[in-house]
Tab-separated table of C-alpha atoms in Angstrom:
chain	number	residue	atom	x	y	z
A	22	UNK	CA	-9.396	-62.435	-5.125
A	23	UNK	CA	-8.019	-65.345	-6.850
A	24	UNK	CA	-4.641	-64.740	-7.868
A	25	UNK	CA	-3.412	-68.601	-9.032
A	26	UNK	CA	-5.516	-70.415	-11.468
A	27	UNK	CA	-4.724	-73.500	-11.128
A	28	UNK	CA	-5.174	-75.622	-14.673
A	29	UNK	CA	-8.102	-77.970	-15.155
A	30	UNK	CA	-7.331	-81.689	-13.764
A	31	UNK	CA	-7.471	-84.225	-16.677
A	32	UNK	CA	-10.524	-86.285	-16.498
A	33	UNK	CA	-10.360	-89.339	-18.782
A	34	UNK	CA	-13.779	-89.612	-19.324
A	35	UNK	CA	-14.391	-86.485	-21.070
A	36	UNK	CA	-17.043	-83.841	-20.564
A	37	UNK	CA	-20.025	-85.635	-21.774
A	38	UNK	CA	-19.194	-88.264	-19.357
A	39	UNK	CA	-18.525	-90.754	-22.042
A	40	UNK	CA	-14.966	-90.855	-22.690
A	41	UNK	CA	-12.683	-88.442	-25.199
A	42	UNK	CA	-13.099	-89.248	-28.554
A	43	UNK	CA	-9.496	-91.064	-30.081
A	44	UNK	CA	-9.146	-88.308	-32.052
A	45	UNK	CA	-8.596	-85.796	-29.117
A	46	UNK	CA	-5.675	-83.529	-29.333
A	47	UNK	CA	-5.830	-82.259	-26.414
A	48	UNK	CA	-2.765	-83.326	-25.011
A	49	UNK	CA	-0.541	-81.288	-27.525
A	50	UNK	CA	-2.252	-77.711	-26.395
A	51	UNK	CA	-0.611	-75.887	-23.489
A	52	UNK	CA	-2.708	-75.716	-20.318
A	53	UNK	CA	-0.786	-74.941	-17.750
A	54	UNK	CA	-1.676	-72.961	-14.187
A	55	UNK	CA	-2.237	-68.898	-15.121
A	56	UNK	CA	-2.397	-66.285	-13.078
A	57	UNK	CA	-5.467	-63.634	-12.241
A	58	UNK	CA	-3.686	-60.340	-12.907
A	59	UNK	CA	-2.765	-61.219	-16.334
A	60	UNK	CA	-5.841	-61.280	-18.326
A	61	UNK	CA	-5.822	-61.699	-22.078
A	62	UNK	CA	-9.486	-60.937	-23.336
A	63	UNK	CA	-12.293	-57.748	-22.224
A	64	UNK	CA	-14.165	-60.506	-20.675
A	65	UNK	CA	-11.191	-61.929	-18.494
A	66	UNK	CA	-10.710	-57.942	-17.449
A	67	UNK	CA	-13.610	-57.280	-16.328
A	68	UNK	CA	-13.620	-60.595	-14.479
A	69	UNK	CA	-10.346	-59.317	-12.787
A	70	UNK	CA	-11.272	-56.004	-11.695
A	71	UNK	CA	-14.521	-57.722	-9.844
A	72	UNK	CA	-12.375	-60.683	-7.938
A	73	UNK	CA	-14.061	-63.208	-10.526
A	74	UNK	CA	-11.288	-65.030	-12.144
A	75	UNK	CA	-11.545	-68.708	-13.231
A	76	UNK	CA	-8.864	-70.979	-15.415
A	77	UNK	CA	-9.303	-69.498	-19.166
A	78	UNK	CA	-8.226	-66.544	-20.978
A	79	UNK	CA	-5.283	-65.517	-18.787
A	80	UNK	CA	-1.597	-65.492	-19.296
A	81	UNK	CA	0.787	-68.276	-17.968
A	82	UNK	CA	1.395	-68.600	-13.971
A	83	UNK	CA	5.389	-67.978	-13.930
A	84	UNK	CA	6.173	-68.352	-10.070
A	85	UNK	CA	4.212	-71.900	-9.391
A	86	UNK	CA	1.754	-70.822	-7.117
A	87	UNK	CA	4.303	-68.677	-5.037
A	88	UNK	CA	2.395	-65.088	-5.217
A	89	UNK	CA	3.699	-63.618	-2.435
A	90	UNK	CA	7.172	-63.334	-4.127
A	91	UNK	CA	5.947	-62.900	-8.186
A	92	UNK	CA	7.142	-59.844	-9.327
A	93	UNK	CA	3.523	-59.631	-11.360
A	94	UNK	CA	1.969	-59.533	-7.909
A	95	UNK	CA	4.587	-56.593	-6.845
A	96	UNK	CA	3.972	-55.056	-9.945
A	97	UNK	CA	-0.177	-54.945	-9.596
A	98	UNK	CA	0.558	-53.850	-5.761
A	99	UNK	CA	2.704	-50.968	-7.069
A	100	UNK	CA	-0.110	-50.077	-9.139
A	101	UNK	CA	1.693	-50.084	-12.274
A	102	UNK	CA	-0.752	-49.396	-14.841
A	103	UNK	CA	-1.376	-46.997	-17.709
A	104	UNK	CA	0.444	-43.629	-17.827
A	105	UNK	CA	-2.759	-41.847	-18.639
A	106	UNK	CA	-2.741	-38.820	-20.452
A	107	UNK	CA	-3.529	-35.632	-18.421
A	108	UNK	CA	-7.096	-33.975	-18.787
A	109	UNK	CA	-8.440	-37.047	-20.755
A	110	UNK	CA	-11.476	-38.590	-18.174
A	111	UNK	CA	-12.334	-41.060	-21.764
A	112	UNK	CA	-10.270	-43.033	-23.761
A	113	UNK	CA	-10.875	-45.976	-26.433
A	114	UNK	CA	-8.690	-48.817	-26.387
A	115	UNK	CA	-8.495	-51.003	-29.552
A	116	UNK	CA	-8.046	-54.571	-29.277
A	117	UNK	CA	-4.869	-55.427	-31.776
A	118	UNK	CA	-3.903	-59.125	-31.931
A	119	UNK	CA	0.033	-60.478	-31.904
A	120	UNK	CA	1.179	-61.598	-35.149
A	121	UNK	CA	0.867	-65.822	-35.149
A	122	UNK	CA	4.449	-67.344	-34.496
A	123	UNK	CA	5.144	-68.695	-38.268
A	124	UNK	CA	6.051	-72.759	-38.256
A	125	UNK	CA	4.340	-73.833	-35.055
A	126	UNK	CA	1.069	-76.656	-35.558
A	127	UNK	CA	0.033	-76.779	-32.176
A	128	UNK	CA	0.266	-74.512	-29.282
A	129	UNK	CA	0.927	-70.934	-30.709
A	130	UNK	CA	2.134	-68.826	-27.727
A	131	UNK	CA	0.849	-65.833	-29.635
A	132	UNK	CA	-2.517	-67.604	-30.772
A	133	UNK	CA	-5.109	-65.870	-29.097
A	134	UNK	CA	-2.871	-62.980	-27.449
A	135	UNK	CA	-3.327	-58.821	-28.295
A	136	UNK	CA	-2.447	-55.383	-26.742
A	137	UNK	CA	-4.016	-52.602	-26.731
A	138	UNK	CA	-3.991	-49.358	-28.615
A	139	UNK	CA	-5.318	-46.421	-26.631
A	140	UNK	CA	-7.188	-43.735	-28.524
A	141	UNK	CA	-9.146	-40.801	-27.631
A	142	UNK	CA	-12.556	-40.855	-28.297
A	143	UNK	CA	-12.220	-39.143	-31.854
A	144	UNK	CA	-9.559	-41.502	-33.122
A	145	UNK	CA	-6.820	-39.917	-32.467
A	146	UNK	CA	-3.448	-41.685	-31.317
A	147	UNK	CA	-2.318	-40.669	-27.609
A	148	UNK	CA	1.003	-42.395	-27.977
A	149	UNK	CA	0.903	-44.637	-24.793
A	150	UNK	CA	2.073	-48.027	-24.381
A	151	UNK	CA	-0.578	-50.328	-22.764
A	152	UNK	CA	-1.408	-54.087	-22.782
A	153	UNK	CA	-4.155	-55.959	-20.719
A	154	UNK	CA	-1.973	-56.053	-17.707
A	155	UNK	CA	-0.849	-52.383	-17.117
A	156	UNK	CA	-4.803	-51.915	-17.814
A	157	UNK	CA	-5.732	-53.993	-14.425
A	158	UNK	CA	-3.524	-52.623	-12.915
A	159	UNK	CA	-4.444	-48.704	-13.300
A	160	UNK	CA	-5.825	-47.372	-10.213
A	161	UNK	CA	-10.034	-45.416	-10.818
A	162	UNK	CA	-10.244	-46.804	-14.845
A	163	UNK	CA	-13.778	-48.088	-15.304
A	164	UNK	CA	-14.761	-50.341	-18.106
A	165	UNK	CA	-17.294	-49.126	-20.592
A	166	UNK	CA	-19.061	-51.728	-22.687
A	167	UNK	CA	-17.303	-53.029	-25.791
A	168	UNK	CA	-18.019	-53.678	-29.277
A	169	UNK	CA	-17.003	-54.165	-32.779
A	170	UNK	CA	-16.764	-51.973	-35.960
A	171	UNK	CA	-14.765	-52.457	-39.159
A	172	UNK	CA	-11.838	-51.969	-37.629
A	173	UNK	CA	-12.165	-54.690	-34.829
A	174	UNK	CA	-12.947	-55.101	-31.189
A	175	UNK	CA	-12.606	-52.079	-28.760
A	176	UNK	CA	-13.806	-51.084	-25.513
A	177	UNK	CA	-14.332	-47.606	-23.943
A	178	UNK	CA	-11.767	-46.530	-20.378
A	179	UNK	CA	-13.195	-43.719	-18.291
A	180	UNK	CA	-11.357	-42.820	-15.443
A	181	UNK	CA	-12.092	-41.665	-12.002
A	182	UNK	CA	-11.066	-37.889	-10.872
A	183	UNK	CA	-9.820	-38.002	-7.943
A	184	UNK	CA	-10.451	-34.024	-7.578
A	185	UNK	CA	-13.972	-34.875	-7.877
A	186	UNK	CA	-14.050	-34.980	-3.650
A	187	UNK	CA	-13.869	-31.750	-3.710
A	188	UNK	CA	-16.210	-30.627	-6.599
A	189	UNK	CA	-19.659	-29.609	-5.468
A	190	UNK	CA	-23.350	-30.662	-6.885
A	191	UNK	CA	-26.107	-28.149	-5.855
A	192	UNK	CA	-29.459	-29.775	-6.577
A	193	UNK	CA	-33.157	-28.713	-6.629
A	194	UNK	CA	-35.904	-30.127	-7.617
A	195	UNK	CA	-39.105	-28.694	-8.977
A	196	UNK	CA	-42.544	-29.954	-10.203
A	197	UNK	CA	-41.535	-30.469	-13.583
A	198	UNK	CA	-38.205	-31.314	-13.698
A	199	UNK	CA	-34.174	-31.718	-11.587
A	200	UNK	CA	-31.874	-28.986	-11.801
A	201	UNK	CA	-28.146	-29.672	-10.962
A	202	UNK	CA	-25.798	-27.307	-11.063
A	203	UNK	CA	-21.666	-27.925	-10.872
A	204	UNK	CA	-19.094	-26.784	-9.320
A	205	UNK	CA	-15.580	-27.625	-9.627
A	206	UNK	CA	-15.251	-26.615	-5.402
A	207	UNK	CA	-16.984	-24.824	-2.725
A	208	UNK	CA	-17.048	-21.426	-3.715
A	209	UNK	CA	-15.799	-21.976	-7.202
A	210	UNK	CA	-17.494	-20.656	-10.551
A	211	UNK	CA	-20.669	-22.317	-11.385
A	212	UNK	CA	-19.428	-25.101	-14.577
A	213	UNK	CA	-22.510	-26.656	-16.336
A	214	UNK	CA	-26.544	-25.966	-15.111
A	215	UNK	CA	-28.245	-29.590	-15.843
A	216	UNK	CA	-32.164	-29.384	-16.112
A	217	UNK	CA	-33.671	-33.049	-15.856
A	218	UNK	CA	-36.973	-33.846	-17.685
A	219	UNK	CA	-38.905	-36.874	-17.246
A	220	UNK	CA	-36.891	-39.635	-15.091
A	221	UNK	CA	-33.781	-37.694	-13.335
A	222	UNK	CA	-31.066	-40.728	-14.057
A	223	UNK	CA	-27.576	-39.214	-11.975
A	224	UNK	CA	-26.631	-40.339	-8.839
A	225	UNK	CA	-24.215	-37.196	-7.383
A	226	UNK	CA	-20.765	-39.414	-7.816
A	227	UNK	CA	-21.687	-39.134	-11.370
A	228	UNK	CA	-22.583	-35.364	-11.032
A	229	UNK	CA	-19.004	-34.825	-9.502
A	230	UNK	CA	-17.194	-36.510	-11.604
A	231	UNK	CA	-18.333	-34.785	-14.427
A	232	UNK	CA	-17.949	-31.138	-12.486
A	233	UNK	CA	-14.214	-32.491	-12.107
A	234	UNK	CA	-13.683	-33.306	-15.590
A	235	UNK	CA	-15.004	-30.051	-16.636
A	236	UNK	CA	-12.642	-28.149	-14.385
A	237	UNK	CA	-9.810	-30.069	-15.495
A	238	UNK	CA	-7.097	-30.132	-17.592
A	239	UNK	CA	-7.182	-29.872	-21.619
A	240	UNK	CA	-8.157	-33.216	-23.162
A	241	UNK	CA	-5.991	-34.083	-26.160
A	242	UNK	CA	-7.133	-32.301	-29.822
A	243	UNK	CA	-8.833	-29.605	-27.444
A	244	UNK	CA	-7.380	-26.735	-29.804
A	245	UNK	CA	-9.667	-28.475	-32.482
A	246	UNK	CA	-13.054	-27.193	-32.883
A	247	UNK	CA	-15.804	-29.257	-30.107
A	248	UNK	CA	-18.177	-31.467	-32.784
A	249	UNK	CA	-20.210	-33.565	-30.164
A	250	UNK	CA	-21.482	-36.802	-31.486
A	251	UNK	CA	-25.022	-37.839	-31.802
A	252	UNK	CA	-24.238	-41.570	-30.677
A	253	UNK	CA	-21.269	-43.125	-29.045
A	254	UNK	CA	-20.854	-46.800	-30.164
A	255	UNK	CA	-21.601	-49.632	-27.518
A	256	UNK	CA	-23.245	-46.637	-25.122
A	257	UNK	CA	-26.758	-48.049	-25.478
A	258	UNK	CA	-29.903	-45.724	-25.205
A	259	UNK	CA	-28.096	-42.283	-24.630
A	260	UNK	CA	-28.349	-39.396	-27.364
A	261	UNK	CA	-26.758	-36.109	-27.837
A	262	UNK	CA	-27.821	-32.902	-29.856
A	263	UNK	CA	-28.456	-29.281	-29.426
A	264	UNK	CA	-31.596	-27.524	-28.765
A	265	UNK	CA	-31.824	-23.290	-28.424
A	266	UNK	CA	-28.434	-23.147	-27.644
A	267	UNK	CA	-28.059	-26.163	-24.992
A	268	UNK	CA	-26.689	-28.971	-25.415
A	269	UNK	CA	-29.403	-32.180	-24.809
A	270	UNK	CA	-28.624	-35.324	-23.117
A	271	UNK	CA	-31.739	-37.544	-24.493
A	272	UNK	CA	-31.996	-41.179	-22.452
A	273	UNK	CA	-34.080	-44.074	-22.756
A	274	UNK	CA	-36.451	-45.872	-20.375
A	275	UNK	CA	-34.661	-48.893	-18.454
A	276	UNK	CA	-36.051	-50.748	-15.676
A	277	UNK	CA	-34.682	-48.837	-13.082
A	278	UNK	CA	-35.253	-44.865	-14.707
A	279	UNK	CA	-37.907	-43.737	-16.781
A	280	UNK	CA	-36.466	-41.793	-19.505
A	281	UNK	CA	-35.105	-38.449	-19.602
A	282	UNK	CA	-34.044	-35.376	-21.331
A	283	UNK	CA	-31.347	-33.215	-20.016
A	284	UNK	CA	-30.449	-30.082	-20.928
A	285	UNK	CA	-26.981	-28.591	-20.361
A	286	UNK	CA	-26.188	-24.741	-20.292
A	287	UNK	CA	-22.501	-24.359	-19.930
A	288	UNK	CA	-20.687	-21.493	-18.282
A	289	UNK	CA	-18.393	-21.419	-21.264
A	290	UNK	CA	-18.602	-21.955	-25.398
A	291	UNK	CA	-18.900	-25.857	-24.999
A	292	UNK	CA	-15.056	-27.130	-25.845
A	293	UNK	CA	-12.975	-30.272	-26.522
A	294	UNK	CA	-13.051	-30.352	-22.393
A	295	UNK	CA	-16.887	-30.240	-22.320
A	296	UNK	CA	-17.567	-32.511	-25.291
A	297	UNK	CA	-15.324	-35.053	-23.770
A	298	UNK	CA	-16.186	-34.509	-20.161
A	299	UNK	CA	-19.753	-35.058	-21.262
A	300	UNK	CA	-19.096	-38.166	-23.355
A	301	UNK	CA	-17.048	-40.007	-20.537
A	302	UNK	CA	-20.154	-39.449	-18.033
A	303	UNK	CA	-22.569	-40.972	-20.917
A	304	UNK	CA	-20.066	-44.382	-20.343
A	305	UNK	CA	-19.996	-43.778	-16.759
A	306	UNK	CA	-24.289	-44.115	-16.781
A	307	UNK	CA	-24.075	-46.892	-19.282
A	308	UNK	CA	-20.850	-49.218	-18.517
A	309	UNK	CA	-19.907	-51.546	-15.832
């Protein structure tokens, strides 16, 4: 994983090849060496988290090159990420730019630079502090796709359960269709009975992570009433509704499923922990 960026050598005859114009101003913007755990953008994140780094949107290198001794480098070894709120598998995190350092012309330390504003999926504030680095550095968070709306850029964070190695997926499959049903562990209650239609799409990871999330804690705003969404934003192709009491899980063709139509029977009146358990496995099928 590349950990120093090291900052672009100056190359007097431009990038067409034909020299800088004389009006360049290049040499008045910072560009200095960065490092790869710092990211400042979704697209420098996910490069990150995948070992893909290259010189760009990333924060200033501090320690010269000297990793081994960085206290950002101790810091992403500690694993010193996002406090994450108990029982919530899905959050959003909303993209919310520094204020612009007032008198500067060239070279704005803030220009460009945000943190993040964690949400659940519903809005709601969960009052922690994060910023692109503590984001990295969280151990099991997976990046769901991003977008914008009218209040700016966002991107979905599911995490990974760690109890689901010891949930259990019992799966059988007839002529017409897949049935899955969930378990939070061996000789637990039965959670959630999943009937596949058409092109069966989950892997069992998938299947256990959701049996995990189900058995887990209460997600925040769970003593609200459970109003599941028909759409999630930037979760392409996947629908939700109800049908004769179950709760459907419509999907659209891709080039590696046909598409599908699940239906869910729940063990239990589907709550704030079902709703949101089901919504974080819709970004688990869909994101990165």
């Amino acid at each position: 994983m590349p950990l120093f960026l090291e900052q672009p050598s100056y190359g007097p005859r431009g990038p067409d090849g034909q020299g800088w114009n004389r009006l360049s101003l290049n040499a008045h913007f910072d560009t200095r060496h960065q490092c790869g755990l710092m990211p400042t953008t979704y697209a420098a994140l996910y490069e990150s988290t995948r070992g893909l780094q290259s010189w760009g949107p990333y924060e200033r290198c501090s320690s010269s090159g000297h990793c081994s001794a960085c206290p950002v480098q101790r810091l992403h070894l500690e694993r010193d990420g996002v406090d994450w709120p108990a029982g919530s598998p899905l959050l959003l995190a909303r993209v919310r730019p520094l204020p612009l350092s007032p008198g500067l012309m060239f070279a704005d330390p803030a220009a460009g630079r945000s943190t993040l504003h964690l949400r659940t999926w519903r809005g709601e504030d969960v009052d922690v502090e994060a910023d692109w680095r503590t984001v990295r550095n969280s151990p099991g968070l997976r990046l769901g796709r991003a977008f914008w709306d009218e209040e700016g850029h966002a991107f979905w964070l599911v995490r990974s359960n760690p109890a689901a190695a010891s949930a259990v997926v019992r799966t059988r499959r007839f002529q017409s269709h897949t049935r899955h049903a969930l378990y939070g562990s061996d000789g637990g209650r039965r959670l959630a009975l999943l009937s596949c239609h058409g092109g069966c799409a989950h892997d069992e990871g998938h299947l256990r992570l959701l049996a995990a999330d189900l058995a887990g804690g209460r997600p925040i705003g769970s003593q609200d009433s459970a109003v599941l969404p028909e759409r999630l934003p930037a979760v392409p192709g996947i629908e939700f509704g109800h049908v004769d009491g179950r709760t459907v899980l419509q999907r659209d063709a891709s080039p590696e499923y046909s598409s599908s139509t699940t239906y869910i029977s729940w063990a239990a009146p589907a709550d704030m922990t079902a709703v949101t358990a089901l919504l974080a496995h819709a970004v688990r099928l869909t994101g990165h």
